[in-house]
Amino acid sequence: GMIVTASRLPDQLGLDIRAFIATVNVARRRVTDLVARYGAKTVTEVMRRMIASSEARLRARLRELPDGIAHAADFIEHDGHDNVLYKIDCKAIKKGDTLTLDFSGSSKQAPGFINATRSGLTGGCAGGVLTTLGFDIQWNQGLLDPVKIVAPDGQESIAELKQGGSYFRQAGVHHNVINANDFEFAFVEIELKR
């Protein structure tokens, strides 16, 4: 209710949320059926092999590419409060069978809503890696294991979340939370850490 009413497109968002829930329910049933049919040990081993296969294929692809550094920077001109220039800086360092995406040159965390959580930055990077390097490989954690993301806490690219502070995912899954109510409300995002 609260999330849907805070959207400019509540009907479409409501359908999206129901579709996400249905997808999770179908996946849960199918994995449960696989475990019932083949056993947890077999299913877990097949999943492990799929991840290992994706990682091996991506590492092989990376080895085919020349080692080197590519650098890109872009700017955000407003932080939601003031006209301030914020730099998003990424160095892609390819060496052997690994790729490092280094955001250390980015601006410090902004007081407005342009910051990203670590999961938001990881999601944005994953979108690029999966579609450009893993386009023909099974998409799973194995595609991300050869990729290291460097982004010190407190930078614009990695927000230090504070009570009452807002953030924005510069890249990755996009969402727009707008309070359409005549009262304040809190938006909470849960980030799982390994």
PDB file of N, CA and C in Angstrom, residues 21-105:
ATOM      1  N   ILE A  21       6.547 -11.035  -6.697  1.00  0.00           N
ATOM      2  CA  ILE A  21       6.139 -12.015  -5.680  1.00  0.00           C
ATOM      3  C   ILE A  21       5.785 -13.346  -6.342  1.00  0.00           C
ATOM      4  N   ALA A  22       5.048 -13.299  -7.452  1.00  0.00           N
ATOM      5  CA  ALA A  22       4.680 -14.534  -8.160  1.00  0.00           C
ATOM      6  C   ALA A  22       5.924 -15.255  -8.674  1.00  0.00           C
ATOM      7  N   THR A  23       6.898 -14.494  -9.171  1.00  0.00           N
ATOM      8  CA  THR A  23       8.135 -15.092  -9.663  1.00  0.00           C
ATOM      9  C   THR A  23       8.878 -15.821  -8.551  1.00  0.00           C
ATOM     10  N   VAL A  24       8.971 -15.195  -7.398  1.00  0.00           N
ATOM     11  CA  VAL A  24       9.648 -15.817  -6.256  1.00  0.00           C
ATOM     12  C   VAL A  24       8.899 -17.079  -5.827  1.00  0.00           C
ATOM     13  N   ASN A  25       7.583 -17.020  -5.811  1.00  0.00           N
ATOM     14  CA  ASN A  25       6.797 -18.195  -5.420  1.00  0.00           C
ATOM     15  C   ASN A  25       6.981 -19.351  -6.399  1.00  0.00           C
ATOM     16  N   VAL A  26       7.009 -19.053  -7.705  1.00  0.00           N
ATOM     17  CA  VAL A  26       7.228 -20.100  -8.706  1.00  0.00           C
ATOM     18  C   VAL A  26       8.629 -20.690  -8.551  1.00  0.00           C
ATOM     19  N   ALA A  27       9.627 -19.825  -8.373  1.00  0.00           N
ATOM     20  CA  ALA A  27      11.007 -20.311  -8.210  1.00  0.00           C
ATOM     21  C   ALA A  27      11.125 -21.193  -6.970  1.00  0.00           C
ATOM     22  N   ARG A  28      10.497 -20.780  -5.880  1.00  0.00           N
ATOM     23  CA  ARG A  28      10.548 -21.578  -4.653  1.00  0.00           C
ATOM     24  C   ARG A  28       9.935 -22.957  -4.883  1.00  0.00           C
ATOM     25  N   ARG A  29       8.772 -23.004  -5.556  1.00  0.00           N
ATOM     26  CA  ARG A  29       8.129 -24.290  -5.830  1.00  0.00           C
ATOM     27  C   ARG A  29       9.005 -25.168  -6.722  1.00  0.00           C
ATOM     28  N   ARG A  30       9.608 -24.572  -7.733  1.00  0.00           N
ATOM     29  CA  ARG A  30      10.417 -25.361  -8.672  1.00  0.00           C
ATOM     30  C   ARG A  30      11.687 -25.891  -8.020  1.00  0.00           C
ATOM     31  N   VAL A  31      12.323 -25.083  -7.192  1.00  0.00           N
ATOM     32  CA  VAL A  31      13.516 -25.572  -6.487  1.00  0.00           C
ATOM     33  C   VAL A  31      13.112 -26.660  -5.493  1.00  0.00           C
ATOM     34  N   THR A  32      11.996 -26.468  -4.816  1.00  0.00           N
ATOM     35  CA  THR A  32      11.497 -27.490  -3.883  1.00  0.00           C
ATOM     36  C   THR A  32      11.228 -28.789  -4.627  1.00  0.00           C
ATOM     37  N   ASP A  33      10.630 -28.699  -5.814  1.00  0.00           N
ATOM     38  CA  ASP A  33      10.368 -29.894  -6.630  1.00  0.00           C
ATOM     39  C   ASP A  33      11.679 -30.571  -7.049  1.00  0.00           C
ATOM     40  N   LEU A  34      12.686 -29.766  -7.448  1.00  0.00           N
ATOM     41  CA  LEU A  34      13.982 -30.343  -7.825  1.00  0.00           C
ATOM     42  C   LEU A  34      14.627 -31.071  -6.649  1.00  0.00           C
ATOM     43  N   VAL A  35      14.570 -30.459  -5.477  1.00  0.00           N
ATOM     44  CA  VAL A  35      15.148 -31.093  -4.283  1.00  0.00           C
ATOM     45  C   VAL A  35      14.402 -32.378  -3.958  1.00  0.00           C
ATOM     46  N   ALA A  36      13.086 -32.356  -4.078  1.00  0.00           N
ATOM     47  CA  ALA A  36      12.307 -33.566  -3.806  1.00  0.00           C
ATOM     48  C   ALA A  36      12.643 -34.677  -4.808  1.00  0.00           C
ATOM     49  N   ARG A  37      12.894 -34.310  -6.047  1.00  0.00           N
ATOM     50  CA  ARG A  37      13.155 -35.295  -7.099  1.00  0.00           C
ATOM     51  C   ARG A  37      14.582 -35.829  -7.069  1.00  0.00           C
ATOM     52  N   TYR A  38      15.582 -34.917  -6.856  1.00  0.00           N
ATOM     53  CA  TYR A  38      16.987 -35.318  -6.980  1.00  0.00           C
ATOM     54  C   TYR A  38      17.766 -35.284  -5.667  1.00  0.00           C
ATOM     55  N   GLY A  39      17.212 -34.652  -4.657  1.00  0.00           N
ATOM     56  CA  GLY A  39      17.908 -34.524  -3.384  1.00  0.00           C
ATOM     57  C   GLY A  39      18.670 -33.213  -3.289  1.00  0.00           C
ATOM     58  N   ALA A  40      18.788 -32.695  -2.077  1.00  0.00           N
ATOM     59  CA  ALA A  40      19.446 -31.408  -1.855  1.00  0.00           C
ATOM     60  C   ALA A  40      20.917 -31.432  -2.263  1.00  0.00           C
ATOM     61  N   LYS A  41      21.586 -32.555  -1.995  1.00  0.00           N
ATOM     62  CA  LYS A  41      23.014 -32.648  -2.317  1.00  0.00           C
ATOM     63  C   LYS A  41      23.247 -32.519  -3.816  1.00  0.00           C
ATOM     64  N   THR A  42      22.447 -33.187  -4.623  1.00  0.00           N
ATOM     65  CA  THR A  42      22.592 -33.133  -6.078  1.00  0.00           C
ATOM     66  C   THR A  42      22.271 -31.739  -6.606  1.00  0.00           C
ATOM     67  N   VAL A  43      21.178 -31.160  -6.141  1.00  0.00           N
ATOM     68  CA  VAL A  43      20.784 -29.817  -6.600  1.00  0.00           C
ATOM     69  C   VAL A  43      21.857 -28.794  -6.234  1.00  0.00           C
ATOM     70  N   THR A  44      22.364 -28.879  -5.015  1.00  0.00           N
ATOM     71  CA  THR A  44      23.413 -27.957  -4.575  1.00  0.00           C
ATOM     72  C   THR A  44      24.672 -28.123  -5.415  1.00  0.00           C
ATOM     73  N   GLU A  45      25.045 -29.359  -5.722  1.00  0.00           N
ATOM     74  CA  GLU A  45      26.233 -29.614  -6.530  1.00  0.00           C
ATOM     75  C   GLU A  45      26.063 -29.093  -7.961  1.00  0.00           C
ATOM     76  N   VAL A  46      24.888 -29.266  -8.530  1.00  0.00           N
ATOM     77  CA  VAL A  46      24.631 -28.752  -9.882  1.00  0.00           C
ATOM     78  C   VAL A  46      24.719 -27.225  -9.871  1.00  0.00           C
ATOM     79  N   MET A  47      24.156 -26.596  -8.859  1.00  0.00           N
ATOM     80  CA  MET A  47      24.247 -25.134  -8.760  1.00  0.00           C
ATOM     81  C   MET A  47      25.705 -24.684  -8.629  1.00  0.00           C
ATOM     82  N   ARG A  48      26.459 -25.378  -7.814  1.00  0.00           N
ATOM     83  CA  ARG A  48      27.878 -25.045  -7.635  1.00  0.00           C
ATOM     84  C   ARG A  48      28.624 -25.175  -8.959  1.00  0.00           C
ATOM     85  N   ARG A  49      28.334 -26.239  -9.704  1.00  0.00           N
ATOM     86  CA  ARG A  49      28.997 -26.450 -10.997  1.00  0.00           C
ATOM     87  C   ARG A  49      28.604 -25.369 -12.009  1.00  0.00           C
ATOM     88  N   MET A  50      27.350 -24.955 -11.983  1.00  0.00           N
ATOM     89  CA  MET A  50      26.911 -23.901 -12.898  1.00  0.00           C
ATOM     90  C   MET A  50      27.654 -22.592 -12.601  1.00  0.00           C
ATOM     91  N   ILE A  51      27.799 -22.266 -11.331  1.00  0.00           N
ATOM     92  CA  ILE A  51      28.521 -21.056 -10.942  1.00  0.00           C
ATOM     93  C   ILE A  51      29.985 -21.169 -11.347  1.00  0.00           C
ATOM     94  N   ALA A  52      30.590 -22.321 -11.089  1.00  0.00           N
ATOM     95  CA  ALA A  52      31.999 -22.536 -11.457  1.00  0.00           C
ATOM     96  C   ALA A  52      32.181 -22.457 -12.976  1.00  0.00           C
ATOM     97  N   SER A  53      31.238 -22.998 -13.734  1.00  0.00           N
ATOM     98  CA  SER A  53      31.317 -22.954 -15.195  1.00  0.00           C
ATOM     99  C   SER A  53      31.235 -21.515 -15.699  1.00  0.00           C
ATOM    100  N   SER A  54      30.324 -20.726 -15.142  1.00  0.00           N
ATOM    101  CA  SER A  54      30.198 -19.322 -15.558  1.00  0.00           C
ATOM    102  C   SER A  54      31.470 -18.554 -15.237  1.00  0.00           C
ATOM    103  N   GLU A  55      32.022 -18.787 -14.053  1.00  0.00           N
ATOM    104  CA  GLU A  55      33.261 -18.102 -13.676  1.00  0.00           C
ATOM    105  C   GLU A  55      34.398 -18.499 -14.614  1.00  0.00           C
ATOM    106  N   ALA A  56      34.533 -19.782 -14.905  1.00  0.00           N
ATOM    107  CA  ALA A  56      35.617 -20.249 -15.778  1.00  0.00           C
ATOM    108  C   ALA A  56      35.489 -19.652 -17.182  1.00  0.00           C
ATOM    109  N   ARG A  57      34.280 -19.589 -17.686  1.00  0.00           N
ATOM    110  CA  ARG A  57      34.068 -19.034 -19.028  1.00  0.00           C
ATOM    111  C   ARG A  57      34.365 -17.539 -19.064  1.00  0.00           C
ATOM    112  N   LEU A  58      33.961 -16.803 -18.013  1.00  0.00           N
ATOM    113  CA  LEU A  58      34.258 -15.374 -18.005  1.00  0.00           C
ATOM    114  C   LEU A  58      35.751 -15.136 -17.857  1.00  0.00           C
ATOM    115  N   ARG A  59      36.404 -15.912 -16.995  1.00  0.00           N
ATOM    116  CA  ARG A  59      37.854 -15.755 -16.850  1.00  0.00           C
ATOM    117  C   ARG A  59      38.565 -16.054 -18.177  1.00  0.00           C
ATOM    118  N   ALA A  60      38.107 -17.054 -18.905  1.00  0.00           N
ATOM    119  CA  ALA A  60      38.694 -17.369 -20.216  1.00  0.00           C
ATOM    120  C   ALA A  60      38.488 -16.199 -21.180  1.00  0.00           C
ATOM    121  N   ARG A  61      37.310 -15.620 -21.149  1.00  0.00           N
ATOM    122  CA  ARG A  61      37.044 -14.466 -22.019  1.00  0.00           C
ATOM    123  C   ARG A  61      37.943 -13.293 -21.649  1.00  0.00           C
ATOM    124  N   LEU A  62      38.123 -13.048 -20.353  1.00  0.00           N
ATOM    125  CA  LEU A  62      38.989 -11.956 -19.908  1.00  0.00           C
ATOM    126  C   LEU A  62      40.433 -12.185 -20.348  1.00  0.00           C
ATOM    127  N   ARG A  63      40.881 -13.438 -20.290  1.00  0.00           N
ATOM    128  CA  ARG A  63      42.259 -13.747 -20.721  1.00  0.00           C
ATOM    129  C   ARG A  63      42.461 -13.456 -22.210  1.00  0.00           C
ATOM    130  N   GLU A  64      41.403 -13.567 -23.004  1.00  0.00           N
ATOM    131  CA  GLU A  64      41.496 -13.285 -24.435  1.00  0.00           C
ATOM    132  C   GLU A  64      41.656 -11.787 -24.718  1.00  0.00           C
ATOM    133  N   LEU A  65      41.234 -10.948 -23.798  1.00  0.00           N
ATOM    134  CA  LEU A  65      41.311  -9.496 -23.987  1.00  0.00           C
ATOM    135  C   LEU A  65      42.679  -8.986 -23.545  1.00  0.00           C
ATOM    136  N   PRO A  66      43.169  -7.933 -24.183  1.00  0.00           N
ATOM    137  CA  PRO A  66      44.467  -7.393 -23.756  1.00  0.00           C
ATOM    138  C   PRO A  66      44.367  -6.739 -22.371  1.00  0.00           C
ATOM    139  N   ASP A  67      45.445  -6.854 -21.603  1.00  0.00           N
ATOM    140  CA  ASP A  67      45.502  -6.164 -20.317  1.00  0.00           C
ATOM    141  C   ASP A  67      45.543  -4.666 -20.572  1.00  0.00           C
ATOM    142  N   GLY A  68      44.985  -3.921 -19.650  1.00  0.00           N
ATOM    143  CA  GLY A  68      45.011  -2.477 -19.808  1.00  0.00           C
ATOM    144  C   GLY A  68      44.067  -1.777 -18.858  1.00  0.00           C
ATOM    145  N   ILE A  69      44.033  -0.468 -18.989  1.00  0.00           N
ATOM    146  CA  ILE A  69      43.184   0.379 -18.139  1.00  0.00           C
ATOM    147  C   ILE A  69      42.338   1.266 -19.036  1.00  0.00           C
ATOM    148  N   ALA A  70      41.049   1.293 -18.763  1.00  0.00           N
ATOM    149  CA  ALA A  70      40.133   2.224 -19.419  1.00  0.00           C
ATOM    150  C   ALA A  70      39.599   3.146 -18.332  1.00  0.00           C
ATOM    151  N   HIS A  71      39.473   4.409 -18.634  1.00  0.00           N
ATOM    152  CA  HIS A  71      39.049   5.380 -17.629  1.00  0.00           C
ATOM    153  C   HIS A  71      37.865   6.168 -18.172  1.00  0.00           C
ATOM    154  N   ALA A  72      36.854   6.339 -17.338  1.00  0.00           N
ATOM    155  CA  ALA A  72      35.692   7.147 -17.712  1.00  0.00           C
ATOM    156  C   ALA A  72      35.246   7.950 -16.501  1.00  0.00           C
ATOM    157  N   ALA A  73      34.794   9.157 -16.756  1.00  0.00           N
ATOM    158  CA  ALA A  73      34.268   9.999 -15.690  1.00  0.00           C
ATOM    159  C   ALA A  73      33.040  10.726 -16.209  1.00  0.00           C
ATOM    160  N   ASP A  74      32.116  10.972 -15.311  1.00  0.00           N
ATOM    161  CA  ASP A  74      30.928  11.752 -15.635  1.00  0.00           C
ATOM    162  C   ASP A  74      30.615  12.609 -14.425  1.00  0.00           C
ATOM    163  N   PHE A  75      29.669  13.504 -14.591  1.00  0.00           N
ATOM    164  CA  PHE A  75      29.379  14.444 -13.520  1.00  0.00           C
ATOM    165  C   PHE A  75      27.886  14.574 -13.290  1.00  0.00           C
ATOM    166  N   ILE A  76      27.533  14.802 -12.045  1.00  0.00           N
ATOM    167  CA  ILE A  76      26.173  15.158 -11.648  1.00  0.00           C
ATOM    168  C   ILE A  76      26.253  16.604 -11.182  1.00  0.00           C
ATOM    169  N   GLU A  77      25.336  17.438 -11.662  1.00  0.00           N
ATOM    170  CA  GLU A  77      25.455  18.873 -11.441  1.00  0.00           C
ATOM    171  C   GLU A  77      24.614  19.410 -10.284  1.00  0.00           C
ATOM    172  N   HIS A  78      23.836  18.548  -9.650  1.00  0.00           N
ATOM    173  CA  HIS A  78      22.967  19.013  -8.563  1.00  0.00           C
ATOM    174  C   HIS A  78      22.770  17.867  -7.596  1.00  0.00           C
ATOM    175  N   ASP A  79      22.806  18.147  -6.312  1.00  0.00           N
ATOM    176  CA  ASP A  79      22.669  17.073  -5.322  1.00  0.00           C
ATOM    177  C   ASP A  79      21.286  17.018  -4.687  1.00  0.00           C
ATOM    178  N   GLY A  80      20.340  17.731  -5.256  1.00  0.00           N
ATOM    179  CA  GLY A  80      19.001  17.759  -4.680  1.00  0.00           C
ATOM    180  C   GLY A  80      18.781  18.959  -3.782  1.00  0.00           C
ATOM    181  N   HIS A  81      19.878  19.607  -3.418  1.00  0.00           N
ATOM    182  CA  HIS A  81      19.800  20.799  -2.585  1.00  0.00           C
ATOM    183  C   HIS A  81      20.465  21.991  -3.257  1.00  0.00           C
ATOM    184  N   ASP A  82      21.650  21.756  -3.826  1.00  0.00           N
ATOM    185  CA  ASP A  82      22.454  22.841  -4.368  1.00  0.00           C
ATOM    186  C   ASP A  82      23.054  22.462  -5.711  1.00  0.00           C
ATOM    187  N   ASN A  83      23.422  23.472  -6.476  1.00  0.00           N
ATOM    188  CA  ASN A  83      24.139  23.271  -7.731  1.00  0.00           C
ATOM    189  C   ASN A  83      25.612  23.040  -7.409  1.00  0.00           C
ATOM    190  N   VAL A  84      25.956  21.801  -7.212  1.00  0.00           N
ATOM    191  CA  VAL A  84      27.327  21.406  -6.896  1.00  0.00           C
ATOM    192  C   VAL A  84      27.708  20.302  -7.879  1.00  0.00           C
ATOM    193  N   LEU A  85      28.938  20.340  -8.343  1.00  0.00           N
ATOM    194  CA  LEU A  85      29.407  19.353  -9.299  1.00  0.00           C
ATOM    195  C   LEU A  85      29.994  18.145  -8.559  1.00  0.00           C
ATOM    196  N   TYR A  86      29.476  16.942  -8.869  1.00  0.00           N
ATOM    197  CA  TYR A  86      29.957  15.697  -8.274  1.00  0.00           C
ATOM    198  C   TYR A  86      30.472  14.799  -9.390  1.00  0.00           C
ATOM    199  N   LYS A  87      31.645  14.248  -9.177  1.00  0.00           N
ATOM    200  CA  LYS A  87      32.295  13.404 -10.176  1.00  0.00           C
ATOM    201  C   LYS A  87      32.053  11.930  -9.876  1.00  0.00           C
ATOM    202  N   ILE A  88      31.699  11.187 -10.895  1.00  0.00           N
ATOM    203  CA  ILE A  88      31.645   9.727 -10.830  1.00  0.00           C
ATOM    204  C   ILE A  88      32.787   9.254 -11.706  1.00  0.00           C
ATOM    205  N   ASP A  89      33.756   8.595 -11.102  1.00  0.00           N
ATOM    206  CA  ASP A  89      35.001   8.257 -11.776  1.00  0.00           C
ATOM    207  C   ASP A  89      35.227   6.755 -11.694  1.00  0.00           C
ATOM    208  N   CYS A  90      35.436   6.133 -12.824  1.00  0.00           N
ATOM    209  CA  CYS A  90      35.672   4.685 -12.832  1.00  0.00           C
ATOM    210  C   CYS A  90      36.869   4.348 -13.700  1.00  0.00           C
ATOM    211  N   LYS A  91      37.787   3.590 -13.129  1.00  0.00           N
ATOM    212  CA  LYS A  91      38.887   3.000 -13.884  1.00  0.00           C
ATOM    213  C   LYS A  91      38.608   1.509 -13.979  1.00  0.00           C
ATOM    214  N   ALA A  92      38.543   1.015 -15.193  1.00  0.00           N
ATOM    215  CA  ALA A  92      38.395  -0.421 -15.422  1.00  0.00           C
ATOM    216  C   ALA A  92      39.789  -0.962 -15.696  1.00  0.00           C
ATOM    217  N   ILE A  93      40.265  -1.816 -14.798  1.00  0.00           N
ATOM    218  CA  ILE A  93      41.616  -2.358 -14.894  1.00  0.00           C
ATOM    219  C   ILE A  93      41.496  -3.850 -15.188  1.00  0.00           C
ATOM    220  N   LYS A  94      41.915  -4.230 -16.394  1.00  0.00           N
ATOM    221  CA  LYS A  94      41.840  -5.630 -16.790  1.00  0.00           C
ATOM    222  C   LYS A  94      43.249  -6.206 -16.734  1.00  0.00           C
ATOM    223  N   LYS A  95      43.430  -7.234 -15.939  1.00  0.00           N
ATOM    224  CA  LYS A  95      44.731  -7.894 -15.815  1.00  0.00           C
ATOM    225  C   LYS A  95      44.501  -9.401 -15.741  1.00  0.00           C
ATOM    226  N   GLY A  96      45.035 -10.104 -16.718  1.00  0.00           N
ATOM    227  CA  GLY A  96      44.879 -11.559 -16.730  1.00  0.00           C
ATOM    228  C   GLY A  96      43.420 -11.947 -16.842  1.00  0.00           C
ATOM    229  N   ASP A  97      42.949 -12.672 -15.841  1.00  0.00           N
ATOM    230  CA  ASP A  97      41.558 -13.130 -15.872  1.00  0.00           C
ATOM    231  C   ASP A  97      40.692 -12.406 -14.850  1.00  0.00           C
ATOM    232  N   THR A  98      41.097 -11.171 -14.499  1.00  0.00           N
ATOM    233  CA  THR A  98      40.302 -10.393 -13.544  1.00  0.00           C
ATOM    234  C   THR A  98      40.027  -8.994 -14.097  1.00  0.00           C
ATOM    235  N   LEU A  99      38.963  -8.402 -13.589  1.00  0.00           N
ATOM    236  CA  LEU A  99      38.583  -7.047 -13.947  1.00  0.00           C
ATOM    237  C   LEU A  99      38.308  -6.293 -12.655  1.00  0.00           C
ATOM    238  N   THR A 100      38.976  -5.153 -12.481  1.00  0.00           N
ATOM    239  CA  THR A 100      38.739  -4.306 -11.314  1.00  0.00           C
ATOM    240  C   THR A 100      38.058  -3.028 -11.780  1.00  0.00           C
ATOM    241  N   LEU A 101      36.958  -2.689 -11.152  1.00  0.00           N
ATOM    242  CA  LEU A 101      36.258  -1.439 -11.408  1.00  0.00           C
ATOM    243  C   LEU A 101      36.506  -0.547 -10.203  1.00  0.00           C
ATOM    244  N   ASP A 102      37.339   0.470 -10.383  1.00  0.00           N
ATOM    245  CA  ASP A 102      37.809   1.300  -9.275  1.00  0.00           C
ATOM    246  C   ASP A 102      37.150   2.674  -9.320  1.00  0.00           C
ATOM    247  N   PHE A 103      36.328   2.938  -8.304  1.00  0.00           N
ATOM    248  CA  PHE A 103      35.606   4.201  -8.194  1.00  0.00           C
ATOM    249  C   PHE A 103      36.266   5.145  -7.191  1.00  0.00           C
ATOM    250  N   SER A 104      37.514   4.893  -6.825  1.00  0.00           N
ATOM    251  CA  SER A 104      38.201   5.690  -5.810  1.00  0.00           C
ATOM    252  C   SER A 104      38.313   7.165  -6.170  1.00  0.00           C
ATOM    253  N   GLY A 105      38.284   7.499  -7.445  1.00  0.00           N
ATOM    254  CA  GLY A 105      38.405   8.891  -7.865  1.00  0.00           C
ATOM    255  C   GLY A 105      37.106   9.675  -7.835  1.00  0.00           C
TER     256      GLY A 105
END
